[in-house]
Coordinates of C-alpha atoms in Angstrom, one line a residue:
Chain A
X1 CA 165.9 -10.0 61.0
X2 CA 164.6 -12.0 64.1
X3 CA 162.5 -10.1 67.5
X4 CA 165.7 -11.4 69.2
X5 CA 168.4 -10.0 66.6
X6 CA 166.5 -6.6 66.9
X7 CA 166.2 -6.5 70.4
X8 CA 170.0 -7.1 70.7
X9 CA 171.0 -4.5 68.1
X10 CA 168.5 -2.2 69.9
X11 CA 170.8 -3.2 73.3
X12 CA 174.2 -2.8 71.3
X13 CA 172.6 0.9 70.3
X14 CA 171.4 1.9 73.5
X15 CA 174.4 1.0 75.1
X16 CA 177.3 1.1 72.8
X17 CA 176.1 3.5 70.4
X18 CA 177.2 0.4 67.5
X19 CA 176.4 2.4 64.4
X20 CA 176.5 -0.9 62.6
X21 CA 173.5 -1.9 64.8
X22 CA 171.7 1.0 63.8
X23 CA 172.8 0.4 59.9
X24 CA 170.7 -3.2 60.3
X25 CA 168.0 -1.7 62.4
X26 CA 167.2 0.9 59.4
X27 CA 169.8 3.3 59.0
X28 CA 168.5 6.8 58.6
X29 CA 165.0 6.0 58.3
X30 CA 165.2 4.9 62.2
X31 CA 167.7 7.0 63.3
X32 CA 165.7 9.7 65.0
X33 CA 163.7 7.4 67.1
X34 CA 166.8 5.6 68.4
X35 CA 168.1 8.8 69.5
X36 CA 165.1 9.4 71.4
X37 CA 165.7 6.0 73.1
X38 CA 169.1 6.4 73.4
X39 CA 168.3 9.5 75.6
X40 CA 165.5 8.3 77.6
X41 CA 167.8 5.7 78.4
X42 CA 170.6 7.6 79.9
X43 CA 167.9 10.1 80.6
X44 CA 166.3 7.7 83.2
X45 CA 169.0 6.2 85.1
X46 CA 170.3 9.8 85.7
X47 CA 167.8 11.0 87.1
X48 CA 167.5 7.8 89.0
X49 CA 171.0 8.0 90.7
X50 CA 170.5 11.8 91.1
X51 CA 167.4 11.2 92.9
X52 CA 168.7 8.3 94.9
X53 CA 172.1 10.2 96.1
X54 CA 171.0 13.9 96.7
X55 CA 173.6 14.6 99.4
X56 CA 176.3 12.6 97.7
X57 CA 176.0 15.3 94.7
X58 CA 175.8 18.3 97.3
X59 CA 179.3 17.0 98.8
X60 CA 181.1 16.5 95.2
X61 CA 178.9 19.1 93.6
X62 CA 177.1 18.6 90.4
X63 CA 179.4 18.4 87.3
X64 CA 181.4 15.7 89.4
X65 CA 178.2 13.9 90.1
X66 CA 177.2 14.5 86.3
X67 CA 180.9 12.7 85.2
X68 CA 180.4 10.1 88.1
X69 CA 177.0 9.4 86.4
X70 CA 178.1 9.1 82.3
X71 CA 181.3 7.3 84.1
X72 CA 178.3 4.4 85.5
X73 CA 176.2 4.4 82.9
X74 CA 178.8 3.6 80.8
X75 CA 180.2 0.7 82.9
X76 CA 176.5 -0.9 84.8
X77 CA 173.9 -1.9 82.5
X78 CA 170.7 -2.2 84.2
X79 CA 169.4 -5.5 85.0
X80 CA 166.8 -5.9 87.1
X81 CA 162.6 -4.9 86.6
X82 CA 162.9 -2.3 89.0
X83 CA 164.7 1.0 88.6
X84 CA 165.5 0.8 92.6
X85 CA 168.2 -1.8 92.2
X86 CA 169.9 0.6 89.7
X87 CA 171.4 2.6 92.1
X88 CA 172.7 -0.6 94.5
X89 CA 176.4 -0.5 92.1
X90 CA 176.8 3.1 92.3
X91 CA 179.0 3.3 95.9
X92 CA 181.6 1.0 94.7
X93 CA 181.8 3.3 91.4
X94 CA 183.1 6.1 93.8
X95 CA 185.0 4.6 95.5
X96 CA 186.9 3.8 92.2
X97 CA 186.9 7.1 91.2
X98 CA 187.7 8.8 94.4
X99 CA 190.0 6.5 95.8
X100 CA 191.8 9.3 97.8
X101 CA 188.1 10.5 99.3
X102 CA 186.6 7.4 100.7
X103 CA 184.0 10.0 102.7
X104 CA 182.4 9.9 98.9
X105 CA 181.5 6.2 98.9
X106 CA 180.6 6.4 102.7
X107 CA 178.0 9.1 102.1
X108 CA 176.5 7.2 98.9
X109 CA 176.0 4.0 100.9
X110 CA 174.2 6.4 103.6
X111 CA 172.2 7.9 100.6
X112 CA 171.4 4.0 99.6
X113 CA 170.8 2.5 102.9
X114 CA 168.3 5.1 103.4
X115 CA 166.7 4.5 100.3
X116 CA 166.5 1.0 100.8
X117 CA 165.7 1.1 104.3
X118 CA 162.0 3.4 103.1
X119 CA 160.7 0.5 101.1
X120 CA 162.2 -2.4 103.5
X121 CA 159.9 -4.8 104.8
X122 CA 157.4 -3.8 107.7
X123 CA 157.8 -5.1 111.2
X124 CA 156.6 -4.1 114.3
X125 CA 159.0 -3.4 117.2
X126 CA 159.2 -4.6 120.9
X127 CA 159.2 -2.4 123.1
X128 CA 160.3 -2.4 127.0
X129 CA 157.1 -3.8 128.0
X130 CA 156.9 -6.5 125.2
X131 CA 160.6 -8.1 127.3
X132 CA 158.9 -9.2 130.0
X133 CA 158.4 -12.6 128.7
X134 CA 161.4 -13.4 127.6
X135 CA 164.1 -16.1 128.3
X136 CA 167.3 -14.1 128.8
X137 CA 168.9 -17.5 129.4
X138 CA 168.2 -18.5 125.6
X139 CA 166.5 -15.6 123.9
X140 CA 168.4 -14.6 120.5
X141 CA 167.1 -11.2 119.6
X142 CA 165.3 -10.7 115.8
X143 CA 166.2 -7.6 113.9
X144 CA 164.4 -4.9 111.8
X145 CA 164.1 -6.7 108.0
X146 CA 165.4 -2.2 106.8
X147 CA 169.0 -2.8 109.3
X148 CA 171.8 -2.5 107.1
X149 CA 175.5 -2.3 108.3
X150 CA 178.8 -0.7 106.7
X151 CA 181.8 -0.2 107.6
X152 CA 183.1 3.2 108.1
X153 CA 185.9 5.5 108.2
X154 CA 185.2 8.6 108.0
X155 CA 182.9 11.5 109.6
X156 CA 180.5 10.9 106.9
X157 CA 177.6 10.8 109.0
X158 CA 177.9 14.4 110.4
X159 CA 178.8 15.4 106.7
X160 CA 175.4 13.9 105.6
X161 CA 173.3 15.4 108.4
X162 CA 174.9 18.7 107.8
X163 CA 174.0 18.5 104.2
X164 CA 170.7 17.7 104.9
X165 CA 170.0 20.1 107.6
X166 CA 171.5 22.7 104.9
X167 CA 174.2 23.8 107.4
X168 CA 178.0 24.3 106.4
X169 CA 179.4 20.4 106.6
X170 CA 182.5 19.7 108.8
X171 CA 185.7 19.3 107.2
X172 CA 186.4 15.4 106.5
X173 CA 188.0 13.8 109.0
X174 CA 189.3 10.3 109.4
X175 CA 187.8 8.3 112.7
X176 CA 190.2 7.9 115.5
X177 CA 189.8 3.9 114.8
X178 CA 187.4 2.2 112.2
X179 CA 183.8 2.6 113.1
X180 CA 180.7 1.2 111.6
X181 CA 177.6 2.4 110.8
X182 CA 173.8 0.8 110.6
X183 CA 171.1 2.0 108.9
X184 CA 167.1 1.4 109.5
X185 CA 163.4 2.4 109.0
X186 CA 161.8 3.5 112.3
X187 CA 158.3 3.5 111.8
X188 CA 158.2 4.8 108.2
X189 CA 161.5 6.9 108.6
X190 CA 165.0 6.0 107.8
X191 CA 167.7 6.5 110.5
X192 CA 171.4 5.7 110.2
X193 CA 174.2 6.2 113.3
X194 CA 177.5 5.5 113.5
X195 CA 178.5 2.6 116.2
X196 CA 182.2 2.1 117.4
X197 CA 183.3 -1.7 116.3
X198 CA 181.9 -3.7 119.5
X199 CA 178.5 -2.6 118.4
X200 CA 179.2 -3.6 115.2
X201 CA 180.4 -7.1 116.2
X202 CA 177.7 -7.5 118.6
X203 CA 175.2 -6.8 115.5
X204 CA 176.8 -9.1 113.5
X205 CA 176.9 -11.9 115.7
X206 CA 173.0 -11.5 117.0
X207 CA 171.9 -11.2 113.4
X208 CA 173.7 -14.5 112.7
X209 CA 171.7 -15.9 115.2
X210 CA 174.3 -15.7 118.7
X211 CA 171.9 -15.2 121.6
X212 CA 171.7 -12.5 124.2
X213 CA 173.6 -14.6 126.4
X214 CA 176.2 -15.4 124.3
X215 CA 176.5 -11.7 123.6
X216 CA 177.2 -10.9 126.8
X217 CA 179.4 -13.7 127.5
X218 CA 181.6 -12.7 124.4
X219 CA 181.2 -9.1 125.4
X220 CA 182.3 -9.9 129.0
X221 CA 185.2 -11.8 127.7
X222 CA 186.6 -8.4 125.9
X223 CA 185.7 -5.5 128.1
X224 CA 185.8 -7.3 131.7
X225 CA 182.8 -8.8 134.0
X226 CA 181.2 -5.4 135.1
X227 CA 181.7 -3.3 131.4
X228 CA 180.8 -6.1 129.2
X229 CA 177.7 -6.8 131.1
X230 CA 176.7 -2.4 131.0
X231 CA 177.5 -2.8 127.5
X232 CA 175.7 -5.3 126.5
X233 CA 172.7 -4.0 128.6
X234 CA 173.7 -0.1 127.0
X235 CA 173.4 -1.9 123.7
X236 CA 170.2 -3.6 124.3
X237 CA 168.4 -0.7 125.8
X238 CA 169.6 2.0 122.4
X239 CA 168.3 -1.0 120.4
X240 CA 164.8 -1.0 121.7
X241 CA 164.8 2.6 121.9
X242 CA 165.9 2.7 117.9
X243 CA 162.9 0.4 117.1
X244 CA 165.4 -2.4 115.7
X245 CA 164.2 -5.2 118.1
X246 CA 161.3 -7.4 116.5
X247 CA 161.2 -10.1 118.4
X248 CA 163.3 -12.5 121.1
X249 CA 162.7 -16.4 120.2
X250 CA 163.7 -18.7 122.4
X251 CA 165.1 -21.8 119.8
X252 CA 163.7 -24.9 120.5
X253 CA 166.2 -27.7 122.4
Chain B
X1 CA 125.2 -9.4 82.8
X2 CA 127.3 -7.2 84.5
X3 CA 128.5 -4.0 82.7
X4 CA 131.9 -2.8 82.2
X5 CA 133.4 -0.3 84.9
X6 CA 133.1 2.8 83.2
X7 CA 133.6 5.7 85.2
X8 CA 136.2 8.7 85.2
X9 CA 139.7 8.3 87.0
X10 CA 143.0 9.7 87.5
X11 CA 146.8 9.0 87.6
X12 CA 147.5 9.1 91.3
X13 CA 150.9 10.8 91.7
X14 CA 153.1 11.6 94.7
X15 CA 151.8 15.5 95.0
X16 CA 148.2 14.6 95.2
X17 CA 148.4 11.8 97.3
X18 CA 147.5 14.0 100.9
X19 CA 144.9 15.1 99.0
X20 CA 143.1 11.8 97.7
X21 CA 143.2 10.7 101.3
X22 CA 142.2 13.7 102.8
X23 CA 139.1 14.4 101.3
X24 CA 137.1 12.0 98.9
X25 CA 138.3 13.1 95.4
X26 CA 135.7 13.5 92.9
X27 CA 137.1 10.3 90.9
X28 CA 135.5 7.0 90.0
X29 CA 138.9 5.1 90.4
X30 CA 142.2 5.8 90.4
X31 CA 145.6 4.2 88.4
X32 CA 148.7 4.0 90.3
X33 CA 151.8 2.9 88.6
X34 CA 152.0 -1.1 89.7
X35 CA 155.8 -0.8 90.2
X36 CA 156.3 2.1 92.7
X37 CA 154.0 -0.5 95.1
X38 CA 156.4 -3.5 94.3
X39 CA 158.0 -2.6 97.1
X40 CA 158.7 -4.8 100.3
X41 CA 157.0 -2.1 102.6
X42 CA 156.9 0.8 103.8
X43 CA 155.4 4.3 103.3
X44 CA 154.3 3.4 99.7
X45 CA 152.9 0.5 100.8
X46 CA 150.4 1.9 103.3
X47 CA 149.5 5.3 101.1
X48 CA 148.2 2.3 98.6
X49 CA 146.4 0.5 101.2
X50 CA 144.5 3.8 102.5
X51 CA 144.0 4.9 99.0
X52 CA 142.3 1.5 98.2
X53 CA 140.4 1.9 100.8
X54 CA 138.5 5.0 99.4
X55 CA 138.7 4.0 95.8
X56 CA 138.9 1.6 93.4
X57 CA 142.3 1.0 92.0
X58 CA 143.4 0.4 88.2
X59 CA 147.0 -1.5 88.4
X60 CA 149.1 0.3 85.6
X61 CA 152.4 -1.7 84.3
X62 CA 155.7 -0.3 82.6
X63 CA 158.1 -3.5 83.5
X64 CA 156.6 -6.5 82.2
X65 CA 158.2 -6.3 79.1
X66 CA 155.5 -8.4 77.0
X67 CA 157.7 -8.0 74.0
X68 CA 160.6 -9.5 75.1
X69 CA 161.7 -12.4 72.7
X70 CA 163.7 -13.7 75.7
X71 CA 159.8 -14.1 77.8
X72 CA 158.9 -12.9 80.6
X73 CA 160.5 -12.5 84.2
X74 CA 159.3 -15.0 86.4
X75 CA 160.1 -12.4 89.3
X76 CA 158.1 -9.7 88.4
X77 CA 155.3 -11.6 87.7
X78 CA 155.0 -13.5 90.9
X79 CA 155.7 -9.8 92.6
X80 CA 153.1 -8.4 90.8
X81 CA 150.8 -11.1 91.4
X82 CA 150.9 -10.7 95.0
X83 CA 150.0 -6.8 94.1
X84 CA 147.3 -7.5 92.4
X85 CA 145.6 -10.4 95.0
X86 CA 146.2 -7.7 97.7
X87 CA 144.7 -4.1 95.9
X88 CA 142.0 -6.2 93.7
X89 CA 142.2 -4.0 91.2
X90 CA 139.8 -3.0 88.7
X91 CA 142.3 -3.6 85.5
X92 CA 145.7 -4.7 85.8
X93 CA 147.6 -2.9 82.1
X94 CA 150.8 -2.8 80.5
X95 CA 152.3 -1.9 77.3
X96 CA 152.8 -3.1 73.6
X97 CA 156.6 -3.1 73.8
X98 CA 159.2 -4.2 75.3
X99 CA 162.2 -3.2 77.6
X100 CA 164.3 -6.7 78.5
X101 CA 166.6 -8.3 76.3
X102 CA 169.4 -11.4 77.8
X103 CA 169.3 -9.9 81.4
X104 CA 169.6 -6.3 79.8
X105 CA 166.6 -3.9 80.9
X106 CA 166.4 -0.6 79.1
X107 CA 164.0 0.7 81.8
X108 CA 162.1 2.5 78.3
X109 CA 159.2 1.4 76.2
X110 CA 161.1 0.3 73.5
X111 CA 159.1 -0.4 69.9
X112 CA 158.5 -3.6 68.2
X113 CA 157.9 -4.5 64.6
X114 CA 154.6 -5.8 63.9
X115 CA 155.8 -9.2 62.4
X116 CA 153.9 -12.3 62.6
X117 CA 156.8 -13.5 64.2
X118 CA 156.3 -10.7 67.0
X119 CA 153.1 -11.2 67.4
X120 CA 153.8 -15.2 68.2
X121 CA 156.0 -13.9 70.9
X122 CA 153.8 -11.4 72.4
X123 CA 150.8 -13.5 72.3
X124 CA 152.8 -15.9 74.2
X125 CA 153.9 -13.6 76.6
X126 CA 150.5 -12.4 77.5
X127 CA 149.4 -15.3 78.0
X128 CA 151.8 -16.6 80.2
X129 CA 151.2 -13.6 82.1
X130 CA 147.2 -13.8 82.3
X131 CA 148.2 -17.4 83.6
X132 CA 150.3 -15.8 86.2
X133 CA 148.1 -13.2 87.4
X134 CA 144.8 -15.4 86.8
X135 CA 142.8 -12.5 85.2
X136 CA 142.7 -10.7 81.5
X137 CA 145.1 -8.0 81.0
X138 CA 144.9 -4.2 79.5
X139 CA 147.4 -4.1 76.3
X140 CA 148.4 -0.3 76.2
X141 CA 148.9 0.9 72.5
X142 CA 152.6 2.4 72.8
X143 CA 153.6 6.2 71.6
X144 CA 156.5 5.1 69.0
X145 CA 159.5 7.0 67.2
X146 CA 160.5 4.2 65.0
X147 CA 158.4 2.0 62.3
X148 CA 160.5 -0.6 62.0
X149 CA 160.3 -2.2 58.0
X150 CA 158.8 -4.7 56.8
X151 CA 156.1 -4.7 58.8
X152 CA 153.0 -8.1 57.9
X153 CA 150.0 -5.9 59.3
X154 CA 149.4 -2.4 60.9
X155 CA 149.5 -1.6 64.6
X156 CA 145.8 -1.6 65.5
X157 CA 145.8 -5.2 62.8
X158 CA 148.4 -6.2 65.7
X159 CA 146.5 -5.2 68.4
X160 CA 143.2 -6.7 67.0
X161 CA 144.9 -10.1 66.6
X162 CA 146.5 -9.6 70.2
X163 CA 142.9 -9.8 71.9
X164 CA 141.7 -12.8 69.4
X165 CA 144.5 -15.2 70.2
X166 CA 144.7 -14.2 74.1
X167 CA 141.3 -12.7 75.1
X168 CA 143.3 -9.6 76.7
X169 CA 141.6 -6.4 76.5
X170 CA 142.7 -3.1 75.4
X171 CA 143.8 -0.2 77.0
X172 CA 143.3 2.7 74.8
X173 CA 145.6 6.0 74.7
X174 CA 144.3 8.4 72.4
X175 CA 147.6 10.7 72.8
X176 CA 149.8 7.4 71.8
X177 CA 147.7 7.4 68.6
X178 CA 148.0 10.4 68.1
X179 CA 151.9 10.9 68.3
X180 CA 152.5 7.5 66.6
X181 CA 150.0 8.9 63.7
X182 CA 151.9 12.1 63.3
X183 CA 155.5 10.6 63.7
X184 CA 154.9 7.6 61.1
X185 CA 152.1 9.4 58.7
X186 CA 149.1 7.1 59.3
X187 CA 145.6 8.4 59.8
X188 CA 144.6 8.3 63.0
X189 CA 140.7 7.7 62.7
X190 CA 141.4 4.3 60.3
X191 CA 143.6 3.2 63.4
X192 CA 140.2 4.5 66.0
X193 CA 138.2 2.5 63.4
X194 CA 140.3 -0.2 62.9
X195 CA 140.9 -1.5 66.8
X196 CA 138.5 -3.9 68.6
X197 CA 135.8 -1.6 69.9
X198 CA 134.5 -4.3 72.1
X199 CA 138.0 -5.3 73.5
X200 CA 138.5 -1.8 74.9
X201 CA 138.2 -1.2 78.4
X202 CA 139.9 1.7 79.5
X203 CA 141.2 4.9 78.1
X204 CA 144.2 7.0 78.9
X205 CA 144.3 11.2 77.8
X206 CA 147.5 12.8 78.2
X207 CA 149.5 15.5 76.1
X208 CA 152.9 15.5 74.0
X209 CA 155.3 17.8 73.0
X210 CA 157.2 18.6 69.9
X211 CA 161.1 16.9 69.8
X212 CA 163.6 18.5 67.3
X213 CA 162.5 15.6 64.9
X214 CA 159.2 13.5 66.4
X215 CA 156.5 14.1 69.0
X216 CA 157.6 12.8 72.0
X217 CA 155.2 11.4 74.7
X218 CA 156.0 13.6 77.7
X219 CA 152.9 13.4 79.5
X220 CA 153.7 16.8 81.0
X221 CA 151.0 19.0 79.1
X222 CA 147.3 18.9 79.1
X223 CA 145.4 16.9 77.1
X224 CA 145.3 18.8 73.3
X225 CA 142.3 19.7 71.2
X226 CA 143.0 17.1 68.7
X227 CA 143.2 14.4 71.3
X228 CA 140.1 15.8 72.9
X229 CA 138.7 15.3 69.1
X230 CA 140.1 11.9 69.1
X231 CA 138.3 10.8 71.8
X232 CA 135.2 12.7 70.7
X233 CA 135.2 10.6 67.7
X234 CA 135.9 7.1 69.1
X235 CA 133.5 7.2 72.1
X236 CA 130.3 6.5 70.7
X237 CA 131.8 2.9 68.7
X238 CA 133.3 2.3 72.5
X239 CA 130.3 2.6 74.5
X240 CA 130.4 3.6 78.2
X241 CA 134.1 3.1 78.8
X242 CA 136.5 4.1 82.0
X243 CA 138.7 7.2 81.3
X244 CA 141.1 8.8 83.1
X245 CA 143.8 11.8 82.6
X246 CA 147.2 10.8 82.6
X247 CA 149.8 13.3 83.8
X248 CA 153.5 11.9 84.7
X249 CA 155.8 15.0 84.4
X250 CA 155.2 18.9 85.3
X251 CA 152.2 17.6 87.2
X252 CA 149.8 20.6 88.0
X253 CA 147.5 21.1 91.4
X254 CA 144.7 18.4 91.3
X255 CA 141.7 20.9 90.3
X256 CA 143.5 21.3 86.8
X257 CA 143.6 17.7 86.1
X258 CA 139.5 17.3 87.5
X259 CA 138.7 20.1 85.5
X260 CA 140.2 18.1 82.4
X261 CA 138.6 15.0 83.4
X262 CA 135.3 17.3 83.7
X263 CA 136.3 18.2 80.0
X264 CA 136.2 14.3 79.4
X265 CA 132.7 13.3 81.2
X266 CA 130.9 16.0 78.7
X267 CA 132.6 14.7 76.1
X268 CA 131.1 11.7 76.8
X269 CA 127.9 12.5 77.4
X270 CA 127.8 14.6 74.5
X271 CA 129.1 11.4 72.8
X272 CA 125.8 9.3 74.4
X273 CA 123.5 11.1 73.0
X274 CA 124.1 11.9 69.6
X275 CA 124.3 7.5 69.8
X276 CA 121.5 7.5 71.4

């Protein structure tokens, strides 16, 4: 047998349990130590995704974490060198399983954006005082590499914190209107809050590279002269105060 | 000439790490686990930096997957090469095994037969990764549950053949021979004998446990007595070599693990002068 046949019968065991794998592999002789394999396997990404979604299993409790796990084993193979991807697939899987519950899925993609956001990228943010230099005229406003945006539904958010803060969780409850919510490293802490949908266009459209201006000219175009402009400025000042400013370039003509 | 680092070290883990930058730790070097610090940024990030700062740093692998007959990830290796420019470390290690097959990765030292045809592939690999990271690498003898048949030479034959062909060095566990020994029914001391002594550069102690059917390499005991005689027994064909205690799992308050490694430097210079 070829390195490459074995390897692939080793996969086909690990992840299919093909007794006909294990039969060319060695049958009984190599049996035990594929079982060990075989558990460190599952073994390891369950303790990954148990690790990486801690209030997600306090909200479904653990035997419906523990059949949401075999359920994603079973379906997402691991691809990548680092175990931290792993648990990127893992929101979508409930919200498949709990299609009635979408506060699940909402408080996994906290879980993950949080995770994500502890090992994002460092960058240092401006502050009040670093503005004075800028050209409000042309400035388009750089971003925190750890933001991450979602869409949201539900109350997640409180149910998280309450979780976390081991206090009884509010009841679900569906937002009055569709919300967003972002997600960030502050210094070397991860922060999400939930933003109403202007703040979460606004977001979107400065990331893609819409200056301030334009900002405030598509926010005045919405809400009115006087509120676009105190919303846009409201917006500005929570964003420096969140740390997710890095910089304000001025594009060249 | 200059001689080989040989000092005493541990396996820095997340409970000690306040207390490695606290105080200086009465370690010659430490390892750290390369990929927890292939991260973009962040808190693990900066922990590494301040602990490089008081010590010198061994960069332990478990991702490059050397035995993969697919190669290597062209990914990794440019992520850890940027690791290793930035910590300097003393050794850069990984295993004798392999965890990535077609895209697939098992996140698990998975076993490979010691085939000539094996060994083309991970003599290749190793050196496509010494290219990469422009320095020799540690090859880690694995702990293994399966002895995959027919087999064209033994382990430590493997091993030995490993450093000729590549000029990598050896990073010796004395608990992986163990376990392997006791699980497949070969005698340890002809595998101590049989390695390259001079390829050996650094040493890893660490304990077992008992499975239903095999030892299994937990890493979440102390180090046992016939490891500790193991290591007794090797030492003096090694030389001065750098050693360290190797605790992953059920990891105990810090002056357990220095009192092992104290267990280790009188071991060794027990070993130094019945040599000498």
């Amino acid at each position: 047998m070829s390195l490459l046949d074995l390897q692939r019968d080793m996969r086909a065991w690990l992840t299919r349990e093909e007794e006909v794998a294990v039969d060319r592999l060695g049958g009984d002789d190599v049996a035990p130590g594929l079982r060990i394999h075989q558990n460190n396997f599952r073994a390891q990404l369950a303790a990954c995704l148990e690790e990486s979604f801690a209030r997600t299993r306090d909200w479904i409790g653990g035997e419906a974490f523990h059949q949401a796990v075999i359920t994603h084993v079973a379906c997402v193979q691991p691809s990548s060198w680092t175990l931290d991807a792993y648990p990127r697939d893992f929101p979508a899987t409930l919200a498949l399983l709990y299609p009635a519950d979408p506060e699940v899925a909402e408080l996994a993609w906290i879980d993950l954006a949080l995770g994500e956001a502890f090992v994002a990228p460092d960058a240092t943010a401006l502050s009040v005082a670093d503005l004075g230099g800028i050209d409000w005229d042309r400035a388009v406003l750089g971003f925190t590499p750890s933001l991450d945006l979602a869409d949201l539904t539900t109350n997640a958010p409180a149910i998280w914190s309450a979780l976390a803060e081991d206090r009884e969780p509010p009841a679900v409850a569906y937002l009055p209107e569709a919300g967003a919510i972002l997600a960030w490293r502050e210094g070397e802490t991860p922060n999400f809050r939930a933003i109403d949908q202007i703040e979460h266009h606004a977001l979107l459209a400065a990331r893609a590279g819409m200056s301030f201006a334009g900002l405030c000219e598509a926010l005045v175009e919405a809400l009115g002269e006087q509120a676009g402009i105190a919303r846009a400025g409201e917006m500005l000042g929570q964003w420096l105060a969140d740390g997710l400013i890095v910089s304000g370039s001025t594009p060249e003509r | 000439m200059i001689a080989p680092f040989a000092g005493f070290g541990l396996g820095l883990r997340k409970p000690h790490y306040a207390e490695f930058l606290e105080a200086r730790v009465a370690v010659d070097f430490v390892e750290v686990i390369s990929e927890n610090f292939m991260v973009e940024g962040g808190r693990p990030r900066r922990i590494l930096r301040e602990v490089r700062n008081c010590y010198p740093v061994a960069l332990h692998g478990v991702s490059m997957s050397l035995g993969s007959a697919d190669g290597l990830d062209g990914a990794y290796l440019a992520r850890l090469r940027a690791l290793v420019d930035e910590v300097e470390p003393l050794f850069v290690s990984d295993h004798l095994s392999w965890s990535r097959i077609d895209g697939f990765n098992s996140h698990d030292l998975l076993p490979l037969p010691y085939t000539n045809e094996a060994l083309d592939v991970v003599a290749d690999n190793i050196a496509r990764a010494q290219d990469a990271l422009g320095r020799e690498m540690l090859i880690e003898n694995p702990s293994t549950y399966i002895d995959f048949a027919p087999a064209d030479m033994t382990e430590w034959a493997f091993l030995d053949a490993l450093c000729v062909r590549t000029g990598c060095g050896l990073l010796l566990d004395i608990n992986n021979v163990f376990v392997s020994a006791s699980n497949h029914g070969f005698d340890p001391l002809a595998y101590l004998d049989g390695i390259p002594h001079a390829r050996v550069r650094q040493i890893h102690l660490a304990g077992h446990s008992q499975g239903s059917e095999l030892l299994i390499d937990t890493h979440d005991q102390p180090v046992p007595d016939p490891v500790w005689k193991l290591y007794a027994h090797v030492l003096p064909r090694l030389g001065p070599v750098a050693t360290m205690i190797e605790r992953d799992d059920a990891i105990p308050p810090l002056h357990e693990l220095l009192a092992e490694l104290g267990i280790a430097r009188r071991i060794a210079v027990d070993g130094m002068r019945a040599a000498a």
